XYZ file of C-alpha atoms in Angstrom:
649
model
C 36.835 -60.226 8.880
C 32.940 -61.602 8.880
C 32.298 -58.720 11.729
C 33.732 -56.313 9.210
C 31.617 -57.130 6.862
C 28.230 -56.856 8.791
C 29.467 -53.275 10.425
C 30.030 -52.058 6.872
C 26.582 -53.631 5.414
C 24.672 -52.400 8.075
C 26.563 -49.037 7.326
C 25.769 -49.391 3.879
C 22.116 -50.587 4.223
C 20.950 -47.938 6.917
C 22.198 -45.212 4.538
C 20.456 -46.543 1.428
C 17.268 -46.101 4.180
C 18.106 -42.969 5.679
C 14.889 -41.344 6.348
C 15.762 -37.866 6.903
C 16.832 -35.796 4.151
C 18.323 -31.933 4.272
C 18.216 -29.232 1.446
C 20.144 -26.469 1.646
C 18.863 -22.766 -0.178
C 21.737 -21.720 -2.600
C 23.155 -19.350 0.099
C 22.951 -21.468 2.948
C 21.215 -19.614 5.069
C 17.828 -21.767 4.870
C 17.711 -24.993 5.489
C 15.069 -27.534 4.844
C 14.729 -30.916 6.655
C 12.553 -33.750 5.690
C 11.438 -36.520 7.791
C 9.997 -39.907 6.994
C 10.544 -41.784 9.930
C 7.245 -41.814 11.899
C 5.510 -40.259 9.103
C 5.552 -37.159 6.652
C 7.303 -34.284 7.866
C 9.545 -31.464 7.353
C 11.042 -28.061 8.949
C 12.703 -25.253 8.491
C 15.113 -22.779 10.070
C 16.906 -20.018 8.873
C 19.944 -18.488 9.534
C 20.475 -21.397 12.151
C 17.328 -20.597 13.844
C 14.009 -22.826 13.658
C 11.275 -21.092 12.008
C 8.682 -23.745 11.218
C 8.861 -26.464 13.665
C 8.192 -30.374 12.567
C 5.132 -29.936 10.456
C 2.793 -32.717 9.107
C 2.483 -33.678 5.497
C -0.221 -35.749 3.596
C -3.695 -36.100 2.818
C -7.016 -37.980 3.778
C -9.222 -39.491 1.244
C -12.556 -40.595 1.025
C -12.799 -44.491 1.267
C -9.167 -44.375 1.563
C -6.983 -45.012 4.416
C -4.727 -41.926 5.205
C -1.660 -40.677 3.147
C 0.715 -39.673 5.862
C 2.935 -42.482 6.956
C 4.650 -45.938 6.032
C 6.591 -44.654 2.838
C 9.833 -46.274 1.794
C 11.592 -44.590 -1.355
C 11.119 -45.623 -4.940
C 14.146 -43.682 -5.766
C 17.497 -41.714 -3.896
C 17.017 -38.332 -3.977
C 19.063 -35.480 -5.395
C 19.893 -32.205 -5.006
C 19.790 -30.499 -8.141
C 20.670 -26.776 -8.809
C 18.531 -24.870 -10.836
C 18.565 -21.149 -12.597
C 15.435 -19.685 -13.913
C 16.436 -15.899 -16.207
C 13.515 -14.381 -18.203
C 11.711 -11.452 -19.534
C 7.938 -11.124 -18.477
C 5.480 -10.109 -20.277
C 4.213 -7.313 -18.095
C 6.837 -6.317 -15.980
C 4.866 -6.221 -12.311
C 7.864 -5.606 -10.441
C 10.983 -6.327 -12.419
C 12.054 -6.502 -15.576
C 14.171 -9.083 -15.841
C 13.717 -11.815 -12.997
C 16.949 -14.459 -12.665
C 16.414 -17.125 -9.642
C 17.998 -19.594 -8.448
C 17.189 -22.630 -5.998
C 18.143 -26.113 -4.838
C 15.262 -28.488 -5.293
C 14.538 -32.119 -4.780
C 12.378 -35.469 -5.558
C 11.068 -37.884 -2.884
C 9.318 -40.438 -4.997
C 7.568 -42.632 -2.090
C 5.218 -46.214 -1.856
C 3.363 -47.483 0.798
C 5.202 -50.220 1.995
C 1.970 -52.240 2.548
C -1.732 -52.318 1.950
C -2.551 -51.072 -1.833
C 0.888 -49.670 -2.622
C 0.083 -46.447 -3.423
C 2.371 -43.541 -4.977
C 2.864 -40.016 -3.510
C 5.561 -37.896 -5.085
C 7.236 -34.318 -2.949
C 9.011 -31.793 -4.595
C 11.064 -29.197 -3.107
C 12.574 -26.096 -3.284
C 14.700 -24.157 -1.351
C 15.737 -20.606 -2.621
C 17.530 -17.654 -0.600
C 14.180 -16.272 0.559
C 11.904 -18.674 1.082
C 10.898 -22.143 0.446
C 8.386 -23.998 -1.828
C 6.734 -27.968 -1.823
C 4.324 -29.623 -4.130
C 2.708 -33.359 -3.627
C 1.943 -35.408 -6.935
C -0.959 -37.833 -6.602
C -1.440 -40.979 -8.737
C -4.537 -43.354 -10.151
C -5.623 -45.945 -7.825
C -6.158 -49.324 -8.617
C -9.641 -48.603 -8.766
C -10.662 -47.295 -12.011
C -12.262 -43.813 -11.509
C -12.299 -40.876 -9.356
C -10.204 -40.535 -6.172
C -11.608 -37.782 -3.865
C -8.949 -35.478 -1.461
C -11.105 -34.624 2.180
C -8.056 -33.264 3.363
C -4.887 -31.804 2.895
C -2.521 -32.336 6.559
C -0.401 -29.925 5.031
C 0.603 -27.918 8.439
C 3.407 -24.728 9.541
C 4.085 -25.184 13.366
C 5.048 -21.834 14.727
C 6.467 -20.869 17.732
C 3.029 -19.547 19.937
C 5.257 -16.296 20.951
C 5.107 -15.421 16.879
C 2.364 -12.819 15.837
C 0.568 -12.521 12.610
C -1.355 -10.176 10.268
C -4.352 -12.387 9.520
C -7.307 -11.521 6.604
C -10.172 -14.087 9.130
C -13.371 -14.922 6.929
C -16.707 -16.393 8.118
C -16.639 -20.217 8.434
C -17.362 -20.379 5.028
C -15.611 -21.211 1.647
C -18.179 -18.287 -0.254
C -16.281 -14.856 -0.099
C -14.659 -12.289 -2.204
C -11.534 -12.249 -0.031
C -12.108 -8.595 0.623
C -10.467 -7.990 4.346
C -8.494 -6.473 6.767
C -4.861 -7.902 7.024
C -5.104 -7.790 11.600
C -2.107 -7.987 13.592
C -2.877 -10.952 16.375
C -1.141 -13.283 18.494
C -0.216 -16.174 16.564
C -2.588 -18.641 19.151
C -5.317 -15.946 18.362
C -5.815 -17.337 14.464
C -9.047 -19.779 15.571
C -9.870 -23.445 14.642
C -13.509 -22.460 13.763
C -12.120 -19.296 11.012
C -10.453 -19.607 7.481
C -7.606 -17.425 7.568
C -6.603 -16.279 4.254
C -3.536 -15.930 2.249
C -0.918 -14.613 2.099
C -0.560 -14.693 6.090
C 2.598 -12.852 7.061
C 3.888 -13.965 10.334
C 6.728 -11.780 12.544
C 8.250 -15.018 14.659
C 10.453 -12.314 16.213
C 11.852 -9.165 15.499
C 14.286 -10.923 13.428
C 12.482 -13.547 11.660
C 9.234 -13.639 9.088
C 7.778 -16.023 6.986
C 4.517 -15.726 4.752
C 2.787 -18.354 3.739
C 1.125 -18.166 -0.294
C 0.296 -20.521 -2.777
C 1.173 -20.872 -6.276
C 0.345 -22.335 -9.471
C -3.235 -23.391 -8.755
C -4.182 -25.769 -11.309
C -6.949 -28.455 -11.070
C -7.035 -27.869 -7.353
C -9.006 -25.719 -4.715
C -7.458 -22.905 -3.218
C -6.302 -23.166 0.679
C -7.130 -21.337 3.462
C -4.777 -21.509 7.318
C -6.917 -22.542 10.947
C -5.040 -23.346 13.782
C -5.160 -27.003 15.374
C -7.381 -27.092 18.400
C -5.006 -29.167 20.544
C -1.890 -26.541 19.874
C 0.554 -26.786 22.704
C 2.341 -23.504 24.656
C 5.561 -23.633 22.629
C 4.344 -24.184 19.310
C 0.718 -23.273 17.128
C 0.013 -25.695 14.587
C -1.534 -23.893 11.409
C -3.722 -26.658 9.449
C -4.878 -26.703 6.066
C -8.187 -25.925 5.015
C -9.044 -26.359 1.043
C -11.967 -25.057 -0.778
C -15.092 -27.893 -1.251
C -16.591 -28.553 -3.940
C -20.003 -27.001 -4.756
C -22.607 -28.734 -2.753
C -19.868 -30.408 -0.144
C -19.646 -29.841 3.526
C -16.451 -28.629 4.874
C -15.477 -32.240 5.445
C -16.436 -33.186 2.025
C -14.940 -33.971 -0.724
C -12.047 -30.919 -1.936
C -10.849 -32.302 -5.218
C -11.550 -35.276 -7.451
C -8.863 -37.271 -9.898
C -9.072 -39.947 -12.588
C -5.043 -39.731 -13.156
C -1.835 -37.938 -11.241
C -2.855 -34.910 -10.133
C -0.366 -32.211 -9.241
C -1.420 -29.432 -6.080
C -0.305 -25.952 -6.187
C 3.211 -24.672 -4.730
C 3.015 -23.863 -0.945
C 5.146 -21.311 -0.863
C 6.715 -20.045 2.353
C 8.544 -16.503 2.032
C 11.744 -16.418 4.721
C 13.980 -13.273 5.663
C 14.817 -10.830 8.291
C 12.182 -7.972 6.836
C 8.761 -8.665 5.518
C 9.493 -5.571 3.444
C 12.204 -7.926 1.081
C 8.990 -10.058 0.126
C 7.447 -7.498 -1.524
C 10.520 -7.547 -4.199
C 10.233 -11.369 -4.438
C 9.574 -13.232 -7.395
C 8.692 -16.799 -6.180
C 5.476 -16.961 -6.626
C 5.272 -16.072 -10.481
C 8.741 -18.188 -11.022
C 6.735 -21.384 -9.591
C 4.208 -21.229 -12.983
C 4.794 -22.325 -15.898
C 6.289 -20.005 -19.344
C 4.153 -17.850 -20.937
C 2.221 -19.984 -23.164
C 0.749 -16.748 -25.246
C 2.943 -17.339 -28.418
C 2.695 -14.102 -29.455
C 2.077 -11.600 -26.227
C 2.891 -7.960 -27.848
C -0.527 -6.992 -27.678
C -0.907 -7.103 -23.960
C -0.402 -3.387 -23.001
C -0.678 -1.823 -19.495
C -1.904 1.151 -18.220
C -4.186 3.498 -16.460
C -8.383 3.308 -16.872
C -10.657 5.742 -16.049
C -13.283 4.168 -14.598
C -17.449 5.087 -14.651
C -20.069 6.455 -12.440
C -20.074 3.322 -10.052
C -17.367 4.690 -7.842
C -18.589 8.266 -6.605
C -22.423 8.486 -7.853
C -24.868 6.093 -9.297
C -24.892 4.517 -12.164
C -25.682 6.390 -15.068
C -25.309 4.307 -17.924
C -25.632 6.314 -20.818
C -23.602 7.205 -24.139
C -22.872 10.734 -23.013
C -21.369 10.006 -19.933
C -19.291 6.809 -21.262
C -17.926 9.442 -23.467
C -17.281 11.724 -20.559
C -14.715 9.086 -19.147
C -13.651 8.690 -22.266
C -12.313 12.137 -22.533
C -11.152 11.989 -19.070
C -9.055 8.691 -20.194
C -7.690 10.946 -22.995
C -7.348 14.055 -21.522
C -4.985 12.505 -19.249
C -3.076 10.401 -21.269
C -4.470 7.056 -20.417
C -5.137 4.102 -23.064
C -8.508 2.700 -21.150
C -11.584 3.252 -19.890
C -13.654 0.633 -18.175
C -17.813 0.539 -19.095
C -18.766 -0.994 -15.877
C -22.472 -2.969 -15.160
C -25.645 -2.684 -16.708
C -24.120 -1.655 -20.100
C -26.183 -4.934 -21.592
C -28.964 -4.343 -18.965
C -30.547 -6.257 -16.641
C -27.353 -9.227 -15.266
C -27.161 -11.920 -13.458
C -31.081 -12.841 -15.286
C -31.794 -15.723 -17.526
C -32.396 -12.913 -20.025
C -29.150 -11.557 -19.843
C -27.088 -11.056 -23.087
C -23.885 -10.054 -23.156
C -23.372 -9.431 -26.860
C -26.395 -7.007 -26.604
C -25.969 -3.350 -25.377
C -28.982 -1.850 -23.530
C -31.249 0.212 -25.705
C -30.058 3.239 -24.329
C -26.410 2.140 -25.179
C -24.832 3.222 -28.733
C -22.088 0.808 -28.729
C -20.862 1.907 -32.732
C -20.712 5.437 -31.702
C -19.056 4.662 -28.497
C -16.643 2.323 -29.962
C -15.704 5.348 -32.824
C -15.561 7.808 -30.337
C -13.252 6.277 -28.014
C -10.768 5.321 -31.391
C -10.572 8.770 -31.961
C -9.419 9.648 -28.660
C -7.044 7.162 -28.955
C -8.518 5.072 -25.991
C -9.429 1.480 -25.721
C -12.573 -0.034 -23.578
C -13.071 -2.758 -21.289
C -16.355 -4.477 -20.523
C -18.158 -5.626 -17.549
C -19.500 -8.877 -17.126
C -21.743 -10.839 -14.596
C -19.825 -14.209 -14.420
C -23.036 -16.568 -14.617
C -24.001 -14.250 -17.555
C -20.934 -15.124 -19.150
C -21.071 -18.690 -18.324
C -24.877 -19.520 -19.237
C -24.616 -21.496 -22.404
C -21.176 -20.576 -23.013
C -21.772 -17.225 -23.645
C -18.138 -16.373 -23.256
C -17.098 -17.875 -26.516
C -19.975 -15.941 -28.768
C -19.156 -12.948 -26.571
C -14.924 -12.905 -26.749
C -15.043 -13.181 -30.844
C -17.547 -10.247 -30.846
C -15.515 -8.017 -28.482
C -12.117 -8.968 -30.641
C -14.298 -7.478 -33.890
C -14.902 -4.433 -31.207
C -11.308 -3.749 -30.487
C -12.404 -4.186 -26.718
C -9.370 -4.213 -24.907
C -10.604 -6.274 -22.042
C -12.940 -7.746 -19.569
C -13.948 -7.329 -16.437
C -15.475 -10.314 -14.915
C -17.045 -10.247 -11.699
C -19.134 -12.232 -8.611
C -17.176 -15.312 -9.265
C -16.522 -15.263 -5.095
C -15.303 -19.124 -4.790
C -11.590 -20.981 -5.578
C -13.343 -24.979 -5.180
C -11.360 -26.444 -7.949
C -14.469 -26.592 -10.202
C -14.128 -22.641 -9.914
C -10.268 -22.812 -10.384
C -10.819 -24.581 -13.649
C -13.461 -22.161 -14.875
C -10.753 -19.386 -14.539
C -7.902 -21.290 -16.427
C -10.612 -21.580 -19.348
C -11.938 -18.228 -19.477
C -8.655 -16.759 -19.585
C -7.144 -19.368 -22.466
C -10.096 -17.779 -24.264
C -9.900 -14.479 -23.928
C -6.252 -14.755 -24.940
C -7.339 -16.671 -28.000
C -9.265 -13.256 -28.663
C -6.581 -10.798 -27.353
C -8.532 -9.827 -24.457
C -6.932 -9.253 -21.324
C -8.955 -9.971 -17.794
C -9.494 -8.865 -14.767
C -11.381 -10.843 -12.026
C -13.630 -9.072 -9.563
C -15.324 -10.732 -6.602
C -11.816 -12.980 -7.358
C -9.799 -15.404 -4.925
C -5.960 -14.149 -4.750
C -3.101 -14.219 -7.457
C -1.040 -17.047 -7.451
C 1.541 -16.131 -10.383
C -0.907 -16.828 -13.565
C -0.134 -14.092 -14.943
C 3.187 -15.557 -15.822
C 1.437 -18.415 -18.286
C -0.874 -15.920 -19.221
C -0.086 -12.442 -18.905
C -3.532 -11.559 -20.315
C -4.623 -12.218 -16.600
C -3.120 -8.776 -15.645
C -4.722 -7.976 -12.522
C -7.737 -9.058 -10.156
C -9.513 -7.361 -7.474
C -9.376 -10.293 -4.002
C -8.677 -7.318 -1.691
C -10.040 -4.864 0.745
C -10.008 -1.537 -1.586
C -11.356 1.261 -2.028
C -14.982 1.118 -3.028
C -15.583 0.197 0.339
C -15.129 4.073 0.954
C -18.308 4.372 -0.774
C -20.480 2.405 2.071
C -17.956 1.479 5.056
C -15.237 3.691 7.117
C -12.927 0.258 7.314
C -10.493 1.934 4.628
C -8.142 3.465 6.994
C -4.454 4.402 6.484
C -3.284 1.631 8.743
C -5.106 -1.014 6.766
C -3.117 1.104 3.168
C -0.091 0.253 4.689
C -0.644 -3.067 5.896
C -1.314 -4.242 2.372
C 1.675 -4.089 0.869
C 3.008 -6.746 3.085
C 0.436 -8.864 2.939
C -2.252 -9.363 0.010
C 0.014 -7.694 -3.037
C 2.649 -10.089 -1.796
C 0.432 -12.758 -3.719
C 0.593 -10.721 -6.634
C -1.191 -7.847 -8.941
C -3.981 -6.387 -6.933
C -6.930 -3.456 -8.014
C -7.502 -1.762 -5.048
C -8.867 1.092 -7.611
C -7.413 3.818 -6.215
C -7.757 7.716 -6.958
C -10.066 9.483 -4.845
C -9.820 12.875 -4.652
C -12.475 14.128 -2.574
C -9.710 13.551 0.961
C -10.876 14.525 4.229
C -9.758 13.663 7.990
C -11.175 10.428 10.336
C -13.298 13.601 11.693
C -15.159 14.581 8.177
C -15.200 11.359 6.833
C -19.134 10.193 6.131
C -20.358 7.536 3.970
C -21.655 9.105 0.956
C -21.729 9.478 -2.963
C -19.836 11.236 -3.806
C -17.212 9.070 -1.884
C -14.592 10.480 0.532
C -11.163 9.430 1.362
C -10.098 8.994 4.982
C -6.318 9.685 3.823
C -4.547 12.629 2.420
C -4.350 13.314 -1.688
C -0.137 12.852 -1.422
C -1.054 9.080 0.256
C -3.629 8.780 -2.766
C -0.935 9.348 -5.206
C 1.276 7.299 -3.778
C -1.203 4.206 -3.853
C -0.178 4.251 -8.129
C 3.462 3.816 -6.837
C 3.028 1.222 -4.221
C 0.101 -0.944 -4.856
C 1.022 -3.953 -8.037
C -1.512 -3.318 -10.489
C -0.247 -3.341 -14.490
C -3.770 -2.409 -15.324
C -4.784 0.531 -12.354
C -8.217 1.544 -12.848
C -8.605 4.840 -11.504
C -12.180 5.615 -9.498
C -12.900 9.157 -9.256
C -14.970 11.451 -11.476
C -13.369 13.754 -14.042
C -14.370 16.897 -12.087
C -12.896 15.949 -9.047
C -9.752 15.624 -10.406
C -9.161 17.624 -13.561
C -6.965 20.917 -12.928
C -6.452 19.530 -9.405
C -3.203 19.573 -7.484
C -1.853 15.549 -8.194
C -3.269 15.162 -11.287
C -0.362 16.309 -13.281
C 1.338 13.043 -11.585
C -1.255 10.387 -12.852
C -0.271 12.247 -16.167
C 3.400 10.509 -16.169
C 3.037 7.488 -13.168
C 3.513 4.123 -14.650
C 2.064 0.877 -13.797
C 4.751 -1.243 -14.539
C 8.264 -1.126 -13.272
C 11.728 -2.328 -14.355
C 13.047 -2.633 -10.809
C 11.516 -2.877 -6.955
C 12.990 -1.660 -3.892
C 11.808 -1.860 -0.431
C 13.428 0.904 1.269
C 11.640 1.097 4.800
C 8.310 0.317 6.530
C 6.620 -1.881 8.699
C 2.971 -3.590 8.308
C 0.243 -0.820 9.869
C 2.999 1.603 10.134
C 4.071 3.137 6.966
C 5.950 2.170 3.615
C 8.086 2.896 1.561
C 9.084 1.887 -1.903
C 11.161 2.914 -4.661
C 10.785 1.446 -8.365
C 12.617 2.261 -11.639
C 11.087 2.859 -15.093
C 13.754 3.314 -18.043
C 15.757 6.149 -16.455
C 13.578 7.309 -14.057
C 13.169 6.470 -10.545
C 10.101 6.922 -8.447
C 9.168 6.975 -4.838
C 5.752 5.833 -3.087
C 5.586 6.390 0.685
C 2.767 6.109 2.973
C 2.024 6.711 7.032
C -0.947 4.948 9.142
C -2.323 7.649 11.210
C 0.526 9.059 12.966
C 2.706 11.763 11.094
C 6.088 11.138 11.126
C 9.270 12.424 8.742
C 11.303 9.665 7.600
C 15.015 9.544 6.263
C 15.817 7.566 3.300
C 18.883 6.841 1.595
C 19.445 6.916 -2.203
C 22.030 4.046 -2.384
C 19.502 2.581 -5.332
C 21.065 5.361 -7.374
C 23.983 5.161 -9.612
C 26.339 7.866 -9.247
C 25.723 11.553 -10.416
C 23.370 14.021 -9.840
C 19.108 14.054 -10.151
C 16.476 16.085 -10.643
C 14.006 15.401 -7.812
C 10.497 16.634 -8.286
C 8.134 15.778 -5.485
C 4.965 15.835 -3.712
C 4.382 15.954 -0.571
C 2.278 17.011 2.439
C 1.443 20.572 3.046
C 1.871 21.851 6.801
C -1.581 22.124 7.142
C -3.097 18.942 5.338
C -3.577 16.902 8.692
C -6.801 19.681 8.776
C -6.883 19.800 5.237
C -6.058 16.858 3.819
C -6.390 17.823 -0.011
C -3.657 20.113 0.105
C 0.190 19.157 -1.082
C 3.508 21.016 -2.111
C 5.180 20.383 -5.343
C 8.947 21.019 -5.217
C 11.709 20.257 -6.994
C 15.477 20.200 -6.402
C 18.980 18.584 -7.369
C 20.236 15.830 -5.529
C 23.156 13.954 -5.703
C 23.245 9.959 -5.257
C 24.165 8.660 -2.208
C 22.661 11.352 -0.052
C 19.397 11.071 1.820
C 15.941 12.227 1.074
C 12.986 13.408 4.277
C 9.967 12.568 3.928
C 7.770 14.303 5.761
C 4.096 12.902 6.230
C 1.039 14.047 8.560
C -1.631 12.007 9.933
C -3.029 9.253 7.110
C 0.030 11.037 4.601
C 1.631 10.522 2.165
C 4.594 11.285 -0.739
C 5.611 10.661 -4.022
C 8.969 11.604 -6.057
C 10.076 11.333 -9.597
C 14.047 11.253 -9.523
C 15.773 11.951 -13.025
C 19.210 12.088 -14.357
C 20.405 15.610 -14.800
């Protein structure tokens, strides 16, 4: 009877201190393993297949020993299912999201030393995973300081990935090329940005994101020097603070201190993440109590884009008309509108002399179009200027602003963002961040933050050739899976690899049906379009900017693959539309229509002429009846493209 007893105490006691824990996606399919035993760990595998091999978890402090091992639990951990069903705001992909996930608590305490506290929280939904440390106050009163995050994804070395590589430096714009490399090809002396889509086979993908950034720097993927040949460890790089070395000090805290989601996307075609809504469901409700005058849509866009600036009251009112004559509720005044930026001088509640901002500001009201301002971020933050600056623009009726050189995500530069858009929202302005690190679901909490640039686009037309159709299509996989992204598309002037020159006014290495279909594809509720009036009025496509929405009550991926081609269709009311692009090879592609309810459709399309691989302006508009279920072609020449509108009959 005594042995009893000890077998079933022992039984007893070694569950109470189990020190692995499982969580299970709603579906099954992904499973999530924790690991406490020899330190801070967890992996993945989906579908029964290991995806993300046992990856470290933790952080290093300064004057601190490291946060990585020798937990025990404060508490027994749960799995709790949760449903998330809302509206948003501005409907980027969906309008109406409903989610639902498994999630769990590990509250943890050093078992010796000074005791300290480290809360995990997970998440495990049907495509893709999400984790989140909580830090507490130490017993010294004051700042703690994070060096590093251990935060690491080991990968299987046979995986590939498209990787955005920066300079060894935390300074940049995060304006790149997505590359496809051998996973073991990322380096240990390069930041790799996010997202990073990885292919781990034919079958398997994951990409790695962020969300929720809050009071924390943003993070950047290198690869561990000592990797081994089965596996690449991916290591966590954050953001320093101004002024710190890379080994520095990343974020300080007084009291618990949350870090952003890391999000990992997981599913058998990187094309499903593009419908995904994790990374705005991991922020918090909007916290705008009263939203309804956020309002999307197309801007026309001045002089910067294909000739120099020319900022002047007659040809701000030439945009202005171009805004109206197509239908469009904005129109962006771009730099030097209060003169000389970025100067100790520099005022941005004062329009240059040569600027009549009354009879610009009547004008555009009776065209029935709304403007949005640039600003030079240190102009807006010397002295506050912001504040002054937001309550004028609200007695404007500006619509929005356009804020711009910010090119850091240290946490001091996170914080600055949360606080300029809380204030332009107390002012009903909406914002969009150039020079900008990537989304990471804001726009949820604050739908005034309705898009941001953080991507290769296409001013780089203007001075570069690196806008190619293979890096188009490679895009859609990979940056806009963060979220809402303004590439500025719209040029007009399209010519082949052959013609193309750097010049003003700026070219287009793709063909004017793959420019049109950038408005379907590319997430931007606010799309400012780049061209100049006369490039584009009366021109074949522009009767399709005319009626193209930027936001979208559903989101399908129907086929593609990164550097290859895409295609998407997304709904509006009634309506269905259809964005395809091709990288430089032409190719026709069959798609089926099982997005369709039953019936028959008008389909009115553009497409490709036969002869725009020489002449790459050139398309076909057509229209036919269709009936659901049946398939479409798409046919598409060298750097092509197509777009549809599909009605009911």
């Amino acid at each position: 009877m005594r042995a009893l007893i000890i077998i079933l105490f022992i039984a007893i006691t070694s569950g109470l201190s189990a020190q692995t824990y499982t969580l299970l996606s709603p579906d099954g399919k992904i499973c999530l393993d924790i690991d406490l035993s020899h330190g801070l760990s967890y992996a993945v595998s989906y579908k029964g297949k290991q995806v993300i091999d046992p990856s470290p978890l933790g952080f290093e402090l300064q004057d601190e020993p490291p946060m990585h091992q020798g937990f025990m639990l404060l508490n027994t951990p749960q799995t709790t299912s949760k449903r998330d069903s809302w509206a948003p705001v501005v409907k980027n992909k969906h309008a109406h999201i409903d989610l639902q996930w498994n999630e769990t608590q590990l509250s943890l305490i050093e078992k010796e030393g000074e005791k300290r506290r480290l809360d995990l929280f997970f998440r495990a939904y049907n495509n893709g995973i999400a984790f989140r440390y909580q830090l507490f106050s130490s017993a010294r009163i004051g700042n703690r300081v994070i060096s590093r995050e251990m935060t690491g994804f080991s990968v299987s070395s046979q995986a590939h990935a498209w990787a955005a590589q920066y300079k060894p430096r935390f300074m940049s714009s995060q304006e790149s090329e997505f590359d496809k490399l051998p996973l073991a090809g990322i380096s240990d002396q390069t930041l790799t940005g996010l997202p990073l889509l990885i292919e781990v086979d034919k079958d398997n993908y994951l990409a790695i994101t962020e969300a929720n950034i809050d009071n924390y720097p943003g993070f950047y993927i290198s690869r561990a020097a000592d990797h081994t040949t089965e596996q690449v460890l991916l290591t966590t790089k954050l953001s320093p603070l101004p002024g710190e070395k890379e080994d520095g000090a990343k974020a300080r805290f007084s009291d618990k201190i949350q870090t952003p989601w890391r999000v990992v996307m997981i599913g058998d075609n990187p094309g499903r993440f593009i419908e995904s809504e994790i990374v705005q469901s991991l922020n918090p409700a909007c916290a705008i109590e009263d939203p309804a005058w956020i309002k999307p849509g197309l801007c026309a866009w001045d002089h910067w884009w294909s000739g120099e600036v020319k900022m002047e009251t007659a040809v701000i009112k030439e945009y202005i008309d171009f805004a109206s004559t197509q239908g469009w509720p904005y129109m962006l005044i771009d730099w030097q509108w209060y003169g000389p930026f970025n100067q100790a001088q520099a005022d941005i509640t004062k329009p240059a002399p040569q600027i009549n901002m009354p009879e610009i500001l009547d004008y555009a009201r009776k065209k029935n179009v709304r403007l949005w301002l640039w600003l030079y971020s240190t102009d807006a933050n010397r002295n506050n200027a912001y504040e002054e600056a937001f309550a004028l623009y609200e007695r404007w009726g500006i619509a929005g602003v356009k804020i711009d050189f910010m090119d850091r995500d240290d946490q001091e530069m996170v914080n600055w963002y949360h606080k300029v858009i809380k204030k332009a929202a107390e002012h009903r302005l909406m914002v969009n961040f150039h020079g900008a690190y990537k989304p990471d679901g804001i726009e949820r909490t604050y739908p005034n933050m309705i898009t941001r640039e953080g991507v290769l686009g296409e001013e780089y037309a203007k001075f570069s050739d690196r806008i190619k159709p293979a890096h188009n299509v490679t895009l859609p996989f990979t940056r806009m899976l963060a979220g809402p992204m303004d590439y500025t598309p719209g040029g007009f002037l399209n010519v082949t690899p052959a013609q193309f020159k750097k010049q003003s006014p700026t070219l287009m290495m793709n063909t004017r049906c793959a420019e049109l279909a950038k408005f379907v594809i590319y997430e931007s509720p606010l799309t400012v379009f780049c061209d100049h009036p006369k490039h584009v009025l009366g021109q074949p496509g522009s009767d399709f900017l005319k009626i193209v929405p930027t936001v979208w009550d559903d989101t399908r991926f129907i086929d593609g693959y990164p550097g290859e081609y895409i295609v998407l269709a997304k709904r509006s009311e009634k309506n269905w539309f259809i964005g395809a692009m091709t990288n430089s090879m032409s190719r026709t592609i069959t798609i089926p229509t099982s997005f369709l309810a039953a019936g028959k459709y008008v389909l009115d399309y553009w497409q490709d002429a036969k002869d725009a691989e020489r002449v790459p302006a050139k398309l076909e508009k057509k229209s036919r009846i269709i009936e659901a279920g049946k398939t479409i072609k798409i046919p598409m020449v060298s750097g092509g493209g197509y777009v549809a509108i599909i009605r009911p009959l």
